[in-house]
Structures are given as structure tokens and as C-alpha cells.
Short mmCIF file of C-alpha atoms in Angstrom, two decimals:
data_model
loop_
_atom_site.label_atom_id
_atom_site.label_comp_id
_atom_site.label_asym_id
_atom_site.label_seq_id
_atom_site.Cartn_x
_atom_site.Cartn_y
_atom_site.Cartn_z
CA MET I 260 -15.70 10.11 -62.23
CA ARG I 261 -15.68 9.02 -58.60
CA ILE I 262 -17.19 12.75 -57.08
CA GLY I 263 -19.73 12.37 -59.73
CA LEU I 264 -20.78 8.86 -58.73
CA ARG I 265 -21.63 9.89 -55.19
CA ARG I 266 -23.70 12.89 -56.32
CA LEU I 267 -25.11 10.75 -58.79
CA PHE I 268 -26.75 8.84 -56.08
CA SER I 269 -26.40 10.79 -53.32
CA VAL I 270 -27.71 13.88 -54.44
CA PRO I 271 -31.41 14.96 -54.66
CA GLY I 272 -32.46 15.05 -58.19
CA ALA I 273 -29.20 14.15 -59.88
CA VAL I 274 -29.63 13.79 -63.29
CA LEU I 275 -27.10 12.53 -65.77
CA PRO I 276 -26.72 13.99 -69.12
CA GLY I 277 -28.30 12.47 -72.34
CA THR I 278 -26.24 11.67 -75.69
CA ASP I 279 -27.24 14.80 -77.14
CA ALA I 280 -25.81 17.03 -74.38
CA GLY I 281 -22.53 14.32 -74.30
CA GLU I 282 -21.81 14.94 -77.55
CA GLU I 283 -22.26 18.56 -77.95
CA ALA I 284 -19.75 18.71 -74.98
CA VAL I 285 -17.68 16.92 -77.18
CA ARG I 286 -17.38 19.32 -79.81
CA ALA I 287 -18.12 22.56 -77.99
CA PRO I 288 -14.78 24.54 -77.88
CA ARG I 289 -12.44 24.54 -74.81
CA VAL I 290 -10.94 27.86 -75.81
CA ARG I 291 -13.40 30.70 -77.07
CA ASN I 292 -12.38 31.94 -79.99
CA PRO I 293 -11.52 35.38 -79.44
CA VAL I 294 -8.84 33.83 -77.05
CA LEU I 295 -7.51 31.45 -79.21
CA PHE I 296 -7.18 33.72 -82.70
CA GLY I 297 -5.85 36.93 -79.97
CA ILE I 298 -3.31 34.32 -78.77
CA LEU I 299 -2.38 33.16 -82.31
CA ALA I 300 -1.91 36.84 -84.07
CA LEU I 301 0.04 37.92 -81.02
CA LEU I 302 2.11 34.68 -81.08
CA THR I 303 2.51 35.40 -85.14
CA ALA I 304 3.28 39.13 -84.89
CA VAL I 305 6.20 38.02 -82.23
CA PHE I 306 7.63 35.96 -84.79
CA VAL I 307 7.66 38.25 -87.86
CA LEU I 308 9.06 40.78 -85.57
CA VAL I 309 11.78 38.71 -84.97
CA ASP I 310 12.31 37.74 -88.18
CA VAL I 311 12.17 41.59 -89.39
CA ARG I 312 14.65 42.57 -86.66
CA THR I 313 17.31 39.81 -87.24
CA ALA I 314 17.13 40.37 -90.87
CA GLY I 315 16.40 36.66 -91.27
CA GLU I 316 18.85 35.35 -89.70
CA LEU I 317 16.99 33.49 -86.80
CA ARG I 318 13.62 32.67 -89.11
CA LEU I 319 11.31 31.78 -86.83
CA VAL I 320 7.76 31.92 -88.80
CA PRO I 321 8.10 28.63 -90.08
CA LEU I 322 7.75 26.91 -86.84
CA LEU I 323 3.97 28.34 -86.61
CA VAL I 324 3.43 25.45 -88.21
CA VAL I 325 3.09 23.32 -84.97
CA VAL I 326 0.29 25.45 -84.25
CA PRO I 327 -2.29 23.31 -85.92
CA ALA I 328 -0.82 20.08 -84.03
CA LEU I 329 -1.19 22.42 -80.66
CA VAL I 330 -5.03 23.36 -81.24
CA SER I 331 -6.56 20.22 -82.45
CA VAL I 332 -5.78 19.11 -78.90
CA PHE I 333 -8.27 21.12 -77.58
CA GLY I 334 -9.58 22.97 -80.67
CA THR I 335 -12.92 22.48 -82.55
CA ILE I 336 -12.33 21.19 -86.08
CA ARG I 337 -13.79 24.67 -87.39
CA GLN I 338 -10.97 26.38 -85.57
CA THR I 339 -7.83 23.72 -85.86
CA ALA I 340 -9.12 24.40 -89.88
CA VAL I 341 -9.36 28.32 -89.58
CA VAL I 342 -5.92 28.25 -87.68
CA SER I 343 -4.65 25.98 -90.40
CA LEU I 344 -5.42 28.19 -92.94
CA LEU I 345 -4.19 31.43 -91.81
CA ILE I 346 -0.46 29.17 -90.39
CA MET I 347 -0.37 28.65 -93.85
CA LEU I 348 -1.00 31.99 -95.57
CA VAL I 349 1.93 33.34 -92.77
CA VAL I 350 4.02 30.69 -93.35
CA THR I 351 4.02 30.82 -96.94
CA GLY I 352 3.76 34.53 -97.23
CA SER I 353 7.01 34.05 -94.97
CA HIS I 354 8.86 31.52 -97.24
CA LEU I 355 7.86 33.46 -100.48
CA SER I 356 9.44 36.79 -99.12
CA THR I 357 12.50 35.68 -97.63
CA GLY I 358 13.65 34.03 -101.41
CA GLY I 359 15.82 31.27 -101.83
CA SER I 360 16.14 28.39 -104.69
CA ARG I 361 12.71 27.53 -106.28
CA GLY I 362 13.39 24.11 -104.31
CA ASP I 363 13.89 25.49 -100.48
CA VAL I 364 10.55 27.51 -100.89
CA LEU I 365 8.64 24.93 -102.45
CA THR I 366 9.65 22.43 -100.02
CA GLY I 367 8.56 24.75 -97.05
CA ILE I 368 5.58 25.56 -98.59
CA VAL I 369 4.41 21.66 -99.35
CA PHE I 370 5.73 20.98 -95.53
CA THR I 371 3.59 23.61 -94.49
CA VAL I 372 0.82 22.25 -96.08
CA LEU I 373 1.34 19.11 -94.76
CA ALA I 374 1.56 19.91 -91.32
CA CYS I 375 -1.30 21.96 -91.29
CA CYS I 376 -3.62 18.88 -92.65
CA LEU I 377 -2.08 16.61 -90.23
CA GLY I 378 -3.56 18.63 -87.83
CA ILE I 379 -6.96 19.22 -88.89
CA GLY I 380 -6.95 15.16 -89.73
CA ALA I 381 -5.81 14.60 -86.05
CA CYS I 382 -8.48 16.67 -84.73
CA VAL I 383 -11.34 15.16 -86.83
CA LEU I 384 -10.55 11.64 -85.42
CA ARG I 385 -9.75 13.08 -81.66
CA VAL I 386 -13.75 14.85 -82.18
CA ARG I 387 -14.94 11.09 -83.58
CA HIS I 388 -13.37 8.68 -80.91
CA ALA I 389 -14.78 11.51 -78.51
CA THR I 390 -17.99 11.38 -79.72
CA GLN I 391 -17.72 7.50 -79.75
CA ILE I 392 -16.85 7.53 -76.32
CA ALA I 393 -19.43 9.68 -75.43
CA ARG I 394 -22.26 7.63 -76.89
CA LEU I 395 -20.86 4.22 -75.15
CA ARG I 396 -21.06 6.42 -72.10
CA SER I 397 -24.64 7.25 -72.67
CA ALA I 398 -25.60 4.25 -73.44
CA ALA I 399 -24.36 2.76 -70.61
CA VAL I 400 -25.71 5.37 -68.24
CA ALA I 401 -29.04 4.28 -69.53
CA LEU I 402 -28.28 0.72 -68.89
CA GLN I 403 -27.43 1.79 -65.08
CA ARG I 404 -30.67 3.38 -64.93
CA GLN I 405 -32.28 0.44 -65.52
CA ILE I 406 -29.99 -1.67 -63.30
CA LEU I 407 -29.62 0.88 -60.10
CA ARG I 408 -31.83 2.97 -59.77
CA PRO I 409 -30.58 7.15 -58.81
CA LEU I 410 -31.36 8.05 -54.70
CA PRO I 411 -33.26 9.24 -53.19
CA ILE I 412 -36.36 7.70 -53.37
CA LEU I 413 -39.79 7.80 -51.64
CA THR I 414 -42.63 6.06 -51.04
CA ASP I 415 -45.54 5.73 -48.81
CA GLN I 416 -43.34 4.22 -45.85
CA VAL I 417 -40.04 5.15 -46.24
CA LEU I 418 -36.85 7.54 -48.13
CA ALA I 419 -34.03 5.73 -48.54
CA HIS I 420 -31.01 8.07 -49.35
CA GLY I 421 -27.91 6.49 -50.57
CA ILE I 422 -23.96 5.95 -51.80
CA TYR I 423 -22.80 3.91 -54.39
CA THR I 424 -19.13 3.92 -55.45
CA PRO I 425 -18.00 0.83 -57.68
CA ILE I 426 -14.38 -0.31 -57.09
CA GLU I 427 -13.35 0.50 -60.65
CA GLU I 428 -13.99 4.38 -61.28
CA ASP I 429 -14.10 3.77 -65.06
CA ARG I 430 -17.41 2.21 -64.93
CA LEU I 431 -21.10 3.07 -63.45
CA VAL I 432 -22.24 -0.33 -61.75
CA GLY I 433 -20.23 -2.51 -59.67
CA GLY I 434 -21.22 -6.14 -57.87
CA ASP I 435 -23.06 -4.47 -54.93
CA ILE I 436 -27.12 -3.76 -55.92
CA TYR I 437 -30.26 -2.10 -54.46
CA GLU I 438 -33.68 -1.53 -55.08
CA VAL I 439 -36.84 -0.23 -53.04
CA VAL I 440 -40.22 -0.94 -54.62
CA GLN I 441 -43.48 0.34 -53.45
CA SER I 442 -45.73 -2.49 -53.23
CA PRO I 443 -49.13 -3.45 -52.38
CA TYR I 444 -48.01 -4.88 -49.21
CA GLY I 445 -45.62 -1.72 -48.27
CA THR I 446 -42.27 -1.15 -49.07
CA ARG I 447 -39.60 -3.83 -50.14
CA VAL I 448 -35.64 -3.21 -49.78
CA ILE I 449 -32.87 -5.12 -50.62
CA ILE I 450 -29.48 -4.66 -51.10
CA GLY I 451 -26.88 -7.42 -51.66
CA ASP I 452 -23.38 -8.22 -52.82
CA VAL I 453 -22.66 -10.46 -55.60
CA GLN I 454 -19.86 -12.55 -55.42
CA GLY I 455 -16.59 -10.99 -57.34
CA LYS I 456 -16.27 -7.44 -58.67
CA GLY I 457 -16.75 -5.55 -61.61
CA VAL I 458 -18.41 -6.25 -64.97
CA ALA I 459 -18.30 -10.13 -64.21
CA ALA I 460 -20.73 -9.55 -61.04
CA ILE I 461 -23.13 -7.38 -62.91
CA GLY I 462 -24.97 -10.67 -65.09
CA ALA I 463 -25.78 -11.97 -61.52
CA GLY I 464 -27.15 -8.66 -59.91
CA PHE I 465 -29.16 -8.10 -62.77
CA ALA I 466 -30.49 -11.27 -62.38
CA VAL I 467 -32.08 -10.36 -59.08
CA LEU I 468 -33.08 -6.75 -59.37
CA GLY I 469 -35.33 -8.65 -62.49
CA ALA I 470 -36.61 -10.93 -59.60
CA PHE I 471 -37.08 -9.01 -56.76
CA ARG I 472 -38.65 -6.10 -59.06
CA GLU I 473 -41.25 -8.42 -60.03
CA ALA I 474 -41.46 -10.81 -57.03
CA ALA I 475 -41.64 -7.47 -54.33
CA ILE I 476 -45.46 -6.85 -56.07
CA ARG I 477 -46.56 -10.18 -56.62
CA GLU I 478 -45.64 -11.73 -53.50
CA PRO I 479 -47.72 -11.19 -50.33
CA ALA I 480 -45.16 -12.88 -48.17
CA LEU I 481 -41.13 -11.55 -47.85
CA THR I 482 -40.03 -15.30 -47.73
CA GLY I 483 -41.90 -16.00 -51.10
CA VAL I 484 -39.94 -12.43 -52.63
CA VAL I 485 -36.62 -14.24 -51.36
CA ASP I 486 -37.56 -17.50 -52.99
CA ALA I 487 -38.19 -15.91 -56.00
CA LEU I 488 -34.71 -14.08 -55.54
CA GLU I 489 -32.99 -17.50 -55.40
CA ASP I 490 -34.87 -19.18 -58.11
CA ALA I 491 -33.50 -16.16 -60.13
CA VAL I 492 -30.00 -16.89 -58.95
CA ALA I 493 -29.79 -20.66 -59.22
CA ARG I 494 -31.25 -19.99 -63.61
CA HIS I 495 -28.78 -17.45 -63.61
CA ASN I 496 -25.75 -20.23 -62.68
CA THR I 497 -27.19 -22.62 -64.62
CA PHE I 498 -26.95 -20.35 -67.86
CA SER I 499 -23.53 -19.39 -66.93
CA ALA I 500 -22.10 -23.16 -66.40
CA GLN I 501 -23.92 -23.68 -69.85
CA THR I 502 -21.73 -20.89 -71.37
CA GLY I 503 -18.38 -21.47 -69.81
CA GLU I 504 -19.03 -18.22 -67.10
CA THR I 505 -18.43 -18.50 -63.18
CA GLU I 506 -21.27 -19.34 -60.82
CA ARG I 507 -21.55 -17.07 -58.49
CA PHE I 508 -23.98 -16.79 -55.21
CA VAL I 509 -25.23 -13.23 -53.75
CA THR I 510 -25.67 -12.44 -50.10
CA ALA I 511 -28.61 -10.19 -49.66
CA LEU I 512 -30.56 -8.38 -46.62
CA VAL I 513 -34.26 -7.95 -47.58
CA LEU I 514 -36.58 -5.65 -45.76
CA GLY I 515 -40.18 -5.00 -45.73
CA PHE I 516 -41.66 -2.14 -44.31
CA ASP I 517 -45.78 -1.67 -43.97
CA GLY I 518 -45.92 1.57 -42.05
CA ASN I 519 -45.57 0.20 -38.27
CA ASP I 520 -43.21 0.38 -35.68
CA ARG I 521 -41.63 -2.90 -36.95
CA VAL I 522 -40.14 -4.11 -39.71
CA GLU I 523 -39.71 -7.51 -41.57
CA ALA I 524 -36.42 -8.99 -42.77
CA VAL I 525 -34.53 -11.67 -44.35
CA ASN I 526 -30.99 -11.90 -43.93
CA CYS I 527 -29.36 -14.12 -46.51
CA GLY I 528 -25.88 -14.11 -45.50
CA HIS I 529 -25.02 -9.84 -45.54
CA LEU I 530 -24.25 -7.61 -42.60
CA PRO I 531 -26.55 -7.00 -40.30
CA PRO I 532 -28.23 -3.45 -40.46
CA ARG I 533 -27.49 -0.65 -37.75
CA LEU I 534 -30.39 0.94 -36.26
CA LEU I 535 -29.87 4.96 -35.26
CA HIS I 536 -31.92 6.19 -33.02
CA GLY I 537 -31.79 8.35 -29.30
CA GLY I 538 -28.28 9.69 -29.98
CA VAL I 539 -27.21 5.82 -30.44
CA ALA I 540 -26.07 3.66 -33.22
CA ALA I 541 -25.74 -0.14 -32.92
CA ALA I 542 -25.76 -3.55 -35.18
CA VAL I 543 -29.43 -4.95 -34.95
CA PRO I 544 -29.24 -8.38 -33.82
CA LEU I 545 -30.34 -11.07 -36.78
CA ARG I 546 -31.45 -14.32 -35.18
CA HIS I 547 -32.18 -16.20 -38.33
CA THR I 548 -29.32 -15.84 -40.63
CA SER I 549 -29.51 -18.03 -43.91
CA VAL I 550 -27.06 -18.75 -46.54
CA PRO I 551 -26.59 -16.82 -49.66
CA LEU I 552 -28.66 -16.61 -52.75
CA GLY I 553 -27.74 -19.19 -55.04
CA MET I 554 -26.44 -21.63 -52.44
CA ALA I 555 -29.89 -22.68 -50.79
CA GLU I 556 -29.06 -26.06 -51.89
CA LEU I 557 -26.37 -26.45 -49.24
CA SER I 558 -28.56 -25.67 -46.07
CA HIS I 559 -31.63 -27.82 -45.21
CA GLU I 560 -33.34 -24.63 -43.47
CA GLY I 561 -35.48 -22.72 -44.96
CA ARG I 562 -35.14 -19.15 -44.87
CA ALA I 563 -37.26 -17.00 -41.84
CA ALA I 564 -38.31 -13.84 -41.65
CA GLU I 565 -38.16 -12.04 -38.34
CA ARG I 566 -39.12 -8.50 -36.90
CA LEU I 567 -36.75 -5.63 -36.39
CA ASP I 568 -37.79 -2.05 -34.07
CA PHE I 569 -37.99 0.45 -36.73
CA PRO I 570 -39.29 3.74 -33.86
CA PRO I 571 -40.62 6.86 -35.24
CA GLY I 572 -37.39 9.28 -35.79
CA ALA I 573 -35.11 6.34 -36.46
CA THR I 574 -32.60 5.58 -39.39
CA LEU I 575 -31.95 2.41 -40.41
CA LEU I 576 -28.36 1.77 -42.22
CA LEU I 577 -27.84 -0.94 -44.81
CA CYS I 578 -24.35 -1.50 -45.82
CA THR I 579 -22.21 -3.84 -47.91
CA ASP I 580 -18.88 -5.18 -46.79
CA GLY I 581 -16.97 -2.60 -48.97
CA VAL I 582 -17.87 -0.35 -46.00
CA THR I 583 -16.85 -3.13 -43.46
CA GLU I 584 -14.03 -4.02 -44.58
CA ALA I 585 -12.23 -0.85 -45.64
CA ARG I 586 -8.84 -0.77 -44.16
CA ASP I 587 -6.02 2.06 -43.76
CA ALA I 588 -2.61 2.09 -44.10
CA SER I 589 -1.84 -0.72 -40.96
CA GLY I 590 -4.30 -2.82 -42.49
CA ALA I 591 -6.83 -2.30 -39.76
CA PHE I 592 -10.67 -2.14 -40.76
CA TYR I 593 -13.06 0.31 -40.51
CA PRO I 594 -14.76 0.78 -37.12
CA LEU I 595 -18.36 1.24 -38.50
CA ASP I 596 -20.13 1.05 -35.31
CA ALA I 597 -17.76 3.14 -33.14
CA ARG I 598 -17.93 5.84 -36.18
CA LEU I 599 -21.88 5.93 -36.36
CA GLY I 600 -22.09 6.59 -32.91
CA ARG I 601 -20.85 10.22 -33.56
CA TRP I 602 -23.52 10.59 -35.93
CA ALA I 603 -26.10 8.85 -34.76
CA GLU I 604 -28.51 11.94 -34.30
CA ARG I 605 -28.01 12.89 -37.69
CA ALA I 606 -30.20 13.31 -40.49
CA PRO I 607 -30.10 10.10 -42.60
CA TYR I 608 -28.49 12.56 -45.78
CA ASP I 609 -26.17 13.65 -43.25
CA VAL I 610 -25.09 10.53 -42.01
CA LEU I 611 -24.16 9.08 -45.16
CA THR I 612 -22.17 12.22 -46.08
CA GLU I 613 -19.98 11.71 -42.92
CA LEU I 614 -19.60 7.99 -43.92
CA ASP I 615 -18.17 9.26 -46.88
CA ALA I 616 -15.83 11.21 -46.30
CA ASP I 617 -14.26 9.47 -43.21
CA LEU I 618 -14.18 6.02 -45.38
CA ASP I 619 -12.02 7.91 -47.86
CA SER I 620 -9.49 9.38 -45.07
CA PHE I 621 -9.58 5.89 -43.00
CA SER I 622 -8.72 4.35 -46.24
CA GLY I 623 -6.66 7.14 -48.04
CA GLY I 624 -8.92 6.83 -50.86
CA VAL I 625 -7.51 3.38 -51.24
CA ARG I 626 -10.84 1.23 -52.31
CA ARG I 627 -11.13 -2.62 -52.14
CA ASP I 628 -14.65 -3.04 -52.80
CA ASP I 629 -17.22 -1.28 -53.85
CA ILE I 630 -19.22 0.49 -51.38
CA ALA I 631 -23.07 0.38 -50.91
CA ALA I 632 -24.85 1.88 -48.28
CA LEU I 633 -28.51 2.97 -47.73
CA ALA I 634 -29.60 5.07 -44.96
CA LEU I 635 -34.23 4.50 -44.48
CA ARG I 636 -35.95 6.54 -42.38
CA ARG I 637 -39.91 6.45 -42.46
CA ALA I 638 -41.50 9.26 -44.86
CA VAL I 639 -42.88 12.06 -43.31
CA ALA I 640 -45.50 14.75 -44.46
CA GLY I 641 -42.60 17.17 -45.28
CA ASP I 642 -40.89 14.77 -47.90
CA PRO I 643 -40.79 15.93 -50.96
CA ALA I 644 -44.53 15.05 -52.98
CA ARG I 645 -43.25 11.80 -54.71
CA GLY I 646 -45.26 9.45 -52.59
CA GLY I 647 -48.49 9.67 -53.98
CA ALA I 648 -46.63 8.59 -57.20
CA ALA I 649 -45.26 5.73 -56.00
CA GLY I 650 -48.35 4.59 -54.48
CA HIS I 651 -50.41 5.37 -57.66
CA GLY I 652 -47.85 3.09 -59.33
CA ALA I 653 -48.31 0.02 -56.57
CA ARG I 654 -51.82 0.31 -56.95
CA ARG I 655 -51.37 -0.19 -61.12
CA SER I 656 -48.78 -3.05 -60.38
CA ALA I 657 -51.05 -4.78 -58.29
CA GLU I 658 -53.72 -4.32 -60.99
CA ALA I 659 -51.89 -5.82 -63.86
CA PHE I 660 -50.61 -8.88 -61.50
CA GLY I 661 -54.47 -9.42 -60.59
CA GLY I 662 -55.95 -9.47 -63.95
CA ARG I 663 -53.58 -12.33 -65.17
#
């Protein structure tokens, strides 16, 4: 599951299966008919031969009644039914041919039929349950696509690669969020970390993402975008208080790219970005770091935007504290800046690949928090031809807002 999530968010063109594909996979046979029935024929022949050679003293054929139960674990309903029918014929024939009292023969036949029917029933229940799980998972995938878009994302200004790994491996989305939006004012990017983990943090994260997708296109100033995010978290917390849920805050870093050598940034209590350029990796100092989203009432200072250098060929790495707070067996924190220096000359996708593998090795596969990281570089002519579509979408969005 963990590898699948990483591939989803870091491999170009990755696509999750839809509902039909998931249900077909559940109903598909894991063992092909020739192999299954070949094994069954061989097993039956061996048991019958042992019965004949021992003149009925060592009766193994009745033990074949367990075969339908085994097939029901991995076979299809049809395979289980056919195997059950064959087993009923073979075992019933064995009971009739060996003789014995009428009661013993009848008891053996009834037990055989009952065991085969139970095998078929178990297979039906297994397939039905697996189908329901596939449908629920498909619904979760559809929801996940609305919450977090698969990467990479190409806009007119930047190409964004990324990795995303929730702490709970059986879930697709955790408390970390990100988004890249093409707007009439350039590309707006957010990466954030919701207080808390797992499903409980998804509500606040979705509120921030929904507000960001709208405000990124509507607001000319990046600080206006952040103000809209603050309002969204405040409204979410008000609703949470009314329903008895925990109020939450969100650390976030919001960036604006307009195609120049400088990037506008508003930091709401988040980790500073890392700049990889000229073989050197270093944290970008941010002079104006404000409180997290949802905590503006605790501060008397408004949020301010500042400009960061983003020279051609550079990579800007954004990450959540799941990266910097990863620990090894001794409890030491992950040395992000030292490790990034090794990959400062790599392409963005390669940096993320190395980072992902190194985090796993450093922590021994033990994660304590969600992990999200974005690697951003300027869009160039050789990138996949998706920038035009992104620009067209921005123009349509601008027209929609302008027509209100």
C-alpha cells in the first residue's frame, strides 16, 4: 500500500483503477482453470490409488471434502462450484463402492454435500465482501482525487513533482495537504500540515484546499489568498465547536510564481523552503513568519509577503515536518539539509526519489507522521505539453470570476 501511494504521487501519469477495474480484479481467478483442475485430478488420482492399493484399509478419498474450502479462499465462485460438484461425485462414488451400512453411507454422502455447499457459500461471502471493499476503495479514491491531485503538475510557470505518504498506510489521505493552481496572476502553491493525524485532520485540510483553489484565482494579492484561508479555517473551527469536534490549526507555506527570478511567499508557521542551486542546498531564510492558519486572533500582526530568489535551473523543495522530524533507532532527527547537499545537482524528481528512499532507510521504515514534499522548478519548453491546458483553465477561471 505504501509503495502504491508513493507511485501515485511521484510517477508521471500514474492512474488509480476505477470501480469496474477493482471489482473485476476481485472476481478474477487467481489460479487458472487448467492448473486448478490439473492439481485436483492429480490429487484425486493419488487418493483413489492409495485406497485401491490398501484394499480400503486406508481411506483417503473422503478427505477430499476439504478441497472446496481451500478453493473458496482463492478461487472464483464458478471454480469453487465446479470443484465442489466434482468432489461430491468422487467422494459419493467412493462411499457407494466401498459398501458398509446404509446409515454410514448416507451419513458420508450428506456430510460431503454439506461440506461442499459450505465451501461454495464461503466463496460467495468472500467475493461479496471483497467487492464491497473494492467499491468503498473506489469511492475513497474518487474523494482523494478531489482532495489531493496526483503529481506531477505542470503550469505556465512551474513543474511540481512530489511525494506523499500518510502515516496510516490503509488510508489515502492524511493531515498533510498541497495544491498547485494556475491563476491569472501566475501559479499559486500551498503546502500545509493540519494539526493532528489521519481522518480527524482531513476536514480542516479539505476546508483549506477548497478555499485555496478559489482564492488563488480570485485574489490578486497573495496575502489576500492567505486571508481567505484563515477565514476558511475559522469557519471550520466554528462548525467543529458546534458539533463537539476538536478545533484545529494549519501550518502552511503559500507561494506565488509569476515567471520572474523572484518568488513571493507567505509563511504561516510552516517550515522554510530549501533552495537547491549550483550544487548547493540551503534553507531559505524567511523574515516574516506569522502564526498558523486558524490562530490569527492570537496575533496583532498581519501576514506579510516577502520575495525569495528563484534563479533559472534551481529547485525549490517544500516539505512538512514529517520529513524533518523523522527519527532513527537512536532517536536522532533526520538531517535534511545535510542530505540534500548530496543531491543538489539532481533533477527534482531524482531528488524526491533519493529523499524518499533515504527517509525509509534512516527511520527503518517506522513513520511517526505524514510525509509530504514538493520539488518545484521553472517550467521549460521541454516539459510535457500540459502548460497550454493549464493556461487555458486559468483564463476560463478568470472569465468566470470576472463575470460575477
